[in-house]
Each structure stands twice: as structure tokens, then as C-alpha cells.
mmCIF file of C-alpha atoms in Angstrom:
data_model
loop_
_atom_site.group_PDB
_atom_site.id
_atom_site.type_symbol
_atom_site.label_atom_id
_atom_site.label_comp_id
_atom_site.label_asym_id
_atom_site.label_seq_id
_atom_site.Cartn_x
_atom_site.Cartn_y
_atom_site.Cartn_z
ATOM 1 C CA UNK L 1 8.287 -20.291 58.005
ATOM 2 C CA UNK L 2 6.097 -17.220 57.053
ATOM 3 C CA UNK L 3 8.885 -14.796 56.690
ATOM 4 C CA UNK L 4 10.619 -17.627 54.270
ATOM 5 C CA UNK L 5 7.689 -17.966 52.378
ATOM 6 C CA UNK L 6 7.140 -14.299 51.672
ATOM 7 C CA UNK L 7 10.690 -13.419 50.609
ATOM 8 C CA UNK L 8 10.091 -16.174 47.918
ATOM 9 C CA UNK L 9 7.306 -14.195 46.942
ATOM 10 C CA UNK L 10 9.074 -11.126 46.893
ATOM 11 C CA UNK L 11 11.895 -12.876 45.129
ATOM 12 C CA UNK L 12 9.358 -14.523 42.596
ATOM 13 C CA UNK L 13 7.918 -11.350 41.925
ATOM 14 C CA UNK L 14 11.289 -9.788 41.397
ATOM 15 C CA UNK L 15 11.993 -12.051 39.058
ATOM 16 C CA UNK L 16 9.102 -11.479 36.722
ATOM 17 C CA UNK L 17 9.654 -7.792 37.094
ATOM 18 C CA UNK L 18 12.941 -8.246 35.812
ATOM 19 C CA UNK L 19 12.767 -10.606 33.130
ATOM 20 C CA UNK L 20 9.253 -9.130 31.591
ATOM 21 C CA UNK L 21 10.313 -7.847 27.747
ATOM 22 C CA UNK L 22 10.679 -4.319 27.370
ATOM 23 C CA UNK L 23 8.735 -2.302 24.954
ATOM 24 C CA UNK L 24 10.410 -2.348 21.410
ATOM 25 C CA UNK L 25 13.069 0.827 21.286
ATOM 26 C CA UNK L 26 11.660 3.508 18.482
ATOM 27 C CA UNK L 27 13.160 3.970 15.193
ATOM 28 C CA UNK L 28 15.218 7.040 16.409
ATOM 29 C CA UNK L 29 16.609 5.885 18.996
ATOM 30 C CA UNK L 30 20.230 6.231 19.859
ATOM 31 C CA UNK L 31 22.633 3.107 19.962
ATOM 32 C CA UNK L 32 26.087 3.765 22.520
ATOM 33 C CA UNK L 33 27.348 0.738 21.001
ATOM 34 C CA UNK L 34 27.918 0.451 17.202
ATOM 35 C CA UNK L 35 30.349 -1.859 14.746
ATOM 36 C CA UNK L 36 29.741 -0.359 11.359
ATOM 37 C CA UNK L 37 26.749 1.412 9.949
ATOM 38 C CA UNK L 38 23.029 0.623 8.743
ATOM 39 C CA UNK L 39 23.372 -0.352 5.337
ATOM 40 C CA UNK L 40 26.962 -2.407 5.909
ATOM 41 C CA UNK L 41 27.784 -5.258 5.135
ATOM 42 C CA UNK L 42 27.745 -6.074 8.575
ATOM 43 C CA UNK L 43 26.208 -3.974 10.954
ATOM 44 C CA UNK L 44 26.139 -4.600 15.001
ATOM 45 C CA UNK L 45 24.497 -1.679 17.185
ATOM 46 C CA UNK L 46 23.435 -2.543 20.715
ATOM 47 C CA UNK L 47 22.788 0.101 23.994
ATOM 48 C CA UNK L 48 20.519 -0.929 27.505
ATOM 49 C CA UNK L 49 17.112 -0.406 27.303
ATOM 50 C CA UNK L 50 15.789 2.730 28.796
ATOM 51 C CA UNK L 51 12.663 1.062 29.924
ATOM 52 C CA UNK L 52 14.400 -1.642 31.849
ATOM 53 C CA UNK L 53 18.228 -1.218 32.220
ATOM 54 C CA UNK L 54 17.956 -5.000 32.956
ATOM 55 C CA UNK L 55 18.313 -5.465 29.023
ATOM 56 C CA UNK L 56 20.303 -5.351 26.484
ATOM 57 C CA UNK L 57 18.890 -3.629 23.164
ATOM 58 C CA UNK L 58 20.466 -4.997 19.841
ATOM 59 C CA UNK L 59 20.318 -4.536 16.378
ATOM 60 C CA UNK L 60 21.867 -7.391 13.666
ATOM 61 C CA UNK L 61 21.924 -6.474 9.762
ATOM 62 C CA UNK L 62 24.054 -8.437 7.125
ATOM 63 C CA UNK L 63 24.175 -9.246 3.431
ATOM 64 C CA UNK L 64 23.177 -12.825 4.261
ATOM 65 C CA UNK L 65 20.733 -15.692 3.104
ATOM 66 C CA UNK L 66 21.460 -18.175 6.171
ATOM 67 C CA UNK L 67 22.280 -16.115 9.296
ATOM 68 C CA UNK L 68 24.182 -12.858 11.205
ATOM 69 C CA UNK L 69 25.544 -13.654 14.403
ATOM 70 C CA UNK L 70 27.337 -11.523 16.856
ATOM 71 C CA UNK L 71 29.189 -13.647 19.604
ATOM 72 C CA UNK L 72 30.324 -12.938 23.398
ATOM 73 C CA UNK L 73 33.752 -14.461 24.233
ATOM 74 C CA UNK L 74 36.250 -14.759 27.738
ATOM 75 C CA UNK L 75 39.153 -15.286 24.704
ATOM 76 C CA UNK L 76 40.147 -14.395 21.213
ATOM 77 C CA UNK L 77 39.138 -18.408 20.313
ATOM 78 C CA UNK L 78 35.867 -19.901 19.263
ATOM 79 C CA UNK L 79 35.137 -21.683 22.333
ATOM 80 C CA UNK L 80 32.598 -20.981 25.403
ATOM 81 C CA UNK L 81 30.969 -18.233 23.647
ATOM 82 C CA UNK L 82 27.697 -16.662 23.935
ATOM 83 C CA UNK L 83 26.393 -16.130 20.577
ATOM 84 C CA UNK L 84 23.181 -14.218 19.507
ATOM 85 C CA UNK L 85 22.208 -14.581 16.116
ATOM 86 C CA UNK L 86 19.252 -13.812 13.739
ATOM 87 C CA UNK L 87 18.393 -17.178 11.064
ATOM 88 C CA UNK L 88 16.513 -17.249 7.940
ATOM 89 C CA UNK L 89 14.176 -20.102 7.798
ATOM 90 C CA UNK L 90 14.593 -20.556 3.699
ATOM 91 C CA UNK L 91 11.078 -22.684 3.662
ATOM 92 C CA UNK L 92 9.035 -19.273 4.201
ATOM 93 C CA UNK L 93 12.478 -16.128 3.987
ATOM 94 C CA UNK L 94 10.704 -16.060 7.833
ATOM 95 C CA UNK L 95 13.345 -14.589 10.501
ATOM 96 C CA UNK L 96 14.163 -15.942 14.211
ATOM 97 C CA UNK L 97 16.107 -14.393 16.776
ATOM 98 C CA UNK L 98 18.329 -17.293 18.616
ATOM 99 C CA UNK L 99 20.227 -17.500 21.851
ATOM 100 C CA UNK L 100 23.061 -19.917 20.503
ATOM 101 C CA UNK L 101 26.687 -20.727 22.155
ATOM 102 C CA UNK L 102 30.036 -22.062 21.201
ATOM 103 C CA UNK L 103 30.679 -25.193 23.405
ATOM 104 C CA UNK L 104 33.804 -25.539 25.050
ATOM 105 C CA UNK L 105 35.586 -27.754 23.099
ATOM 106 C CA UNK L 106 37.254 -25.102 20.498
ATOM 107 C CA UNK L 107 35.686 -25.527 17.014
ATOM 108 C CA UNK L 108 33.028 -27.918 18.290
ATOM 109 C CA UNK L 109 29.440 -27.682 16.230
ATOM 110 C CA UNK L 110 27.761 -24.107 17.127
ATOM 111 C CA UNK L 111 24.340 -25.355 19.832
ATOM 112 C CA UNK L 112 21.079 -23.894 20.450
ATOM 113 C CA UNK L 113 20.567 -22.927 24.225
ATOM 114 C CA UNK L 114 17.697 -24.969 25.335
ATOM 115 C CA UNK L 115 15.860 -22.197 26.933
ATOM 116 C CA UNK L 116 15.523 -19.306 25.134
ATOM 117 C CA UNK L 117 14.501 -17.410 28.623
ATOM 118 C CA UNK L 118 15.897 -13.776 28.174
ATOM 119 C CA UNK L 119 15.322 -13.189 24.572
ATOM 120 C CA UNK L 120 12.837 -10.759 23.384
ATOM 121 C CA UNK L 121 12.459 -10.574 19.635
ATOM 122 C CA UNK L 122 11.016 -6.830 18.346
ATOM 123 C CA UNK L 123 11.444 -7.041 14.305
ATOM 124 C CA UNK L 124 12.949 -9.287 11.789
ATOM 125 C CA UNK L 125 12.987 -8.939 8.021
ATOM 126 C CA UNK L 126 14.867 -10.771 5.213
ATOM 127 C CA UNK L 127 14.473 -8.624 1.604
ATOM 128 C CA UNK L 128 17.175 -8.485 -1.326
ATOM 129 C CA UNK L 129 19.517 -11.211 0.362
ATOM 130 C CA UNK L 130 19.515 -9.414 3.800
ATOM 131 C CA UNK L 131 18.604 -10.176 7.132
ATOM 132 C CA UNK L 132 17.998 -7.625 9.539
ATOM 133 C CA UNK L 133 16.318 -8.222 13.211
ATOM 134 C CA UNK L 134 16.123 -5.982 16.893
ATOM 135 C CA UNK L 135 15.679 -7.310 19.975
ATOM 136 C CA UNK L 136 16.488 -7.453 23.560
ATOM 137 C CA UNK L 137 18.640 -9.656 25.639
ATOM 138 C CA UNK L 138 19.159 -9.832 29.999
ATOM 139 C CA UNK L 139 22.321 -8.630 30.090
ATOM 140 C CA UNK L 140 22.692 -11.295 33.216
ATOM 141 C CA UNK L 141 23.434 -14.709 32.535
ATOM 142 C CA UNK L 142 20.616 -16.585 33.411
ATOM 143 C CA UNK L 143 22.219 -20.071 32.729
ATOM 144 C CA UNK L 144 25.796 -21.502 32.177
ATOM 145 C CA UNK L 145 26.062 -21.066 28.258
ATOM 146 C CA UNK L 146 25.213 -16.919 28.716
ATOM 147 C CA UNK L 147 27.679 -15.031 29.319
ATOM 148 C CA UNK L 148 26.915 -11.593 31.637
ATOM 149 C CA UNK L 149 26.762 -8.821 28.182
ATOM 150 C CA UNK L 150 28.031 -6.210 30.902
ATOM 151 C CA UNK L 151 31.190 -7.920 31.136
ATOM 152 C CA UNK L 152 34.612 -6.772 29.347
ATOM 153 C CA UNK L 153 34.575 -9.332 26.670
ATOM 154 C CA UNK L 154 36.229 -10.106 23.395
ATOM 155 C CA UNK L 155 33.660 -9.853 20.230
ATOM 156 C CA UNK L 156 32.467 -11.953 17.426
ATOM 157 C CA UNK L 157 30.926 -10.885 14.255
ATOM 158 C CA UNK L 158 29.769 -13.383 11.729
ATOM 159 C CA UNK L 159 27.380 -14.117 8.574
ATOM 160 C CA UNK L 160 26.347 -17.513 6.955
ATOM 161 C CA UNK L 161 24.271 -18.333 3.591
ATOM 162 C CA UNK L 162 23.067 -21.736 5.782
ATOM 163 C CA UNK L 163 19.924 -20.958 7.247
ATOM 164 C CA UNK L 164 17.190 -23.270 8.339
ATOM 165 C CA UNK L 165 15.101 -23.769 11.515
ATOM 166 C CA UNK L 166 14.879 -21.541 14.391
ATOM 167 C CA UNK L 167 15.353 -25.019 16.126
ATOM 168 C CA UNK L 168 18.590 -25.705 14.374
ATOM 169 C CA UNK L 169 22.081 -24.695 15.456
ATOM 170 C CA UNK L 170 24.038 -22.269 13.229
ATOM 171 C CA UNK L 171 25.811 -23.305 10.328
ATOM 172 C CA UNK L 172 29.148 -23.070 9.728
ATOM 173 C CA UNK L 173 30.086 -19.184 8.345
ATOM 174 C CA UNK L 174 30.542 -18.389 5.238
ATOM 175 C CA UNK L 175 32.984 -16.074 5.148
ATOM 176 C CA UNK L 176 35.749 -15.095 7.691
ATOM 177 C CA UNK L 177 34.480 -13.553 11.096
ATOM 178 C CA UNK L 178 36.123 -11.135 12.428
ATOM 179 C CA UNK L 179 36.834 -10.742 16.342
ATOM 180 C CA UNK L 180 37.937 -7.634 18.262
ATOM 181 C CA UNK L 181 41.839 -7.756 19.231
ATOM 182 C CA UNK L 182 40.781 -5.907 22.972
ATOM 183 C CA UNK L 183 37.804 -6.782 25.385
ATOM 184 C CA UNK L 184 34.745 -4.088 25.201
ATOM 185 C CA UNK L 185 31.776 -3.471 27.665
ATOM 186 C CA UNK L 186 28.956 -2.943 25.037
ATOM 187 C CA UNK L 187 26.797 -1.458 27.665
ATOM 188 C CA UNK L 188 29.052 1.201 27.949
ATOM 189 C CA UNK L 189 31.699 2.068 25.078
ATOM 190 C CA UNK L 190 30.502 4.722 22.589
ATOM 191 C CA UNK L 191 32.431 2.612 19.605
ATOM 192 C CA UNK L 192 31.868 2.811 15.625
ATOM 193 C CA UNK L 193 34.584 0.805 13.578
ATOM 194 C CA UNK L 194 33.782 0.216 9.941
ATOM 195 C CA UNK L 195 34.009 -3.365 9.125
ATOM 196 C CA UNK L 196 35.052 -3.802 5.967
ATOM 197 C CA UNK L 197 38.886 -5.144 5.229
ATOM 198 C CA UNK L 198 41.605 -2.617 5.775
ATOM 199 C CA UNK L 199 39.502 -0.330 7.575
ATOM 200 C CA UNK L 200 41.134 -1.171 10.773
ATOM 201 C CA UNK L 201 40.063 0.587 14.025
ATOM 202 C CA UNK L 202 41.698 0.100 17.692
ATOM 203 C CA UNK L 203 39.129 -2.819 18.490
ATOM 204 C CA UNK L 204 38.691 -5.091 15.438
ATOM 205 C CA UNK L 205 40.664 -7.628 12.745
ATOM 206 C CA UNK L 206 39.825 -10.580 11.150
ATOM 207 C CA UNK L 207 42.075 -13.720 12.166
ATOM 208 C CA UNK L 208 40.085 -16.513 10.795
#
């Protein structure tokens, strides 16, 4: 009974060592992970944290008044996704970072995930009609709408002028996502693929 109850401890204390937030990342560092540029349209850069490789470090930017979005997907369909986004509350231009998925059922209504454990919000900003946030996600799945980020999986990238609550689901997008044709690790590929139309790379086309 004693040895139980001090591996629970240990585990406990595990836990919280692992899921603490990691300090913010500076504003030089280096991103392995990047779809476009700062200043894009669209712009997705995301590495581990150096602090605690338990994390995933991510920047979102977009010309957007409602949301940018990047999702996590086992297919090329909008279904069972893991989508992290950053929403403009238009009440106060305020900005929340959101742990979000795609339920199963394909095109079903985007949901909130309930928790929010794992999510560690560093800067947000909305000025000049766009929204830019950093912050840090587990990169393990903690519950069954995550999906592990050091996995090989397919990428979404996505904007919306419908913002509203950080309690809200995401809106519909505005304009056509675009998803990556191959699966990428984004804890490991050193990637930079402009996102604009006709500036195709080996990764990424839009198909919506």
C-alpha cells in the first residue's frame, strides 16, 4: 500500500512537472517549422520549446477580423481534427488562444474542447484587421479530441472574419483553407512554403 501510494506521488508530481507552461520563447528565436512568412497573409511557425521539450511553441498571424486557425488531421478531410486557433472577441478587438476540434462527423459545426488543459497563451494582438497570437501547446494528447502534434499528420490552415467569444466555437471560414497534400511532423521538418495561390510547394494546395 505504501509503495502504491508513493508512485502516485511521484506520478502526480510528474505530471505537474510536465504540464507547468514554459516561459514565453524571445523575439529572436528560431522557428524549425514555418508555412509562409511574418507579414503573410497567413503565417504558421511552430518549433518545441527549449525550456520544456514537452511543448509545442506556435506562432498564428492572418489578415483576419474573426479568427486564424491552424488544424491537425489523420486525413486530407475536415473531420476528427485537432484545431488550434486564435479568436477576436469583436466586443473589446481582445484576443484568445483556443484548443478547438473538428468532430467526427465530416463537416459537422467546429467545438470548443471543454478543457483547455495544455494551452499556454504568451501574446495576442489584433491591429489594422490582423490577428496575431504565440503560445504553447503539449505536444501529447491529453484527451480524445487532441491529437499527439509529434505525429505525421496532414495540415490545416484557415482564417475567418466571425469572431466572438473565447467560449464560442469557430465560425465557419471565410475564405478557402488550404491543407497540405503529404503528412508533416512539425516538431521536426525545417519547412517554409509561401501560401499564397500558385505558389505551390511539395506540401501544400488548397482543395476547398
Amino acid at each position: 500500500m505504501m509503495m502504491m501510494m508513493m508512485m502516485i506521488i511521484m506520478m502526480n508530481a510528474l505530471l505537474l512537472l510536465v504540464t507547468q507552461c514554459p516561459p514565453a520563447p524571445g523575439n529572436d528565436a528560431t522557428y524549425t517549422f514555418q508555412f509562409g512568412s511574418p507579414g503573410d497573409d497567413y503565417y504558421f511557425a511552430a518549433r518545441v520549446n527549449l525550456d520544456n521539450a514537452s511543448y509545442l511553441d506556435v506562432i498564428l498571424e492572418a489578415d483576419a477580423d474573426g479568427w486564424v486557425a491552424v488544424g491537425f488531421s489523420d486525413d486530407r478531410t475536415m473531420n476528427s481534427d485537432d484545431v488550434l486557433g486564435c479568436k477576436r472577441d469583436p466586443s473589446d478587438d481582445s484576443v484568445a488562444v483556443i484548443d478547438t476540434y473538428n468532430p467526427a462527423t465530416q463537416y459537422a459545426p467546429n467545438e470548443v474542447d471543454p478543457t483547455q488543459e495544455g494551452v499556454c497563451t504568451h501574446s495576442t494582438n489584433f491591429n489594422n484587421g490582423r490577428i496575431t497570437c504565440s503560445f504553447s501547446r503539449l505536444i501529447e494528447a491529453i484527451d480524445s479530441s487532441d491529437r499527439t502534434l509529434s505525429d505525421d499528420l496532414f495540415l490545416l490552415f484557415g482564417t475567418s472574419n466571425s469572431g466572438g467569444s473565447a467560449t464560442t466555437r469557430l465560425q465557419q471560414h471565410s475564405t478557402t483553407p488550404q491543407i497540405s497534400e503529404q503528412r508533416a511532423n512539425v516538431t521536426q521538418s525545417v519547412t517554409q512554403c509561401p501560401p499564397a495561390p500558385g505558389n505551390r510547394c511539395n506540401l501544400y494546395f488548397s482543395i476547398w
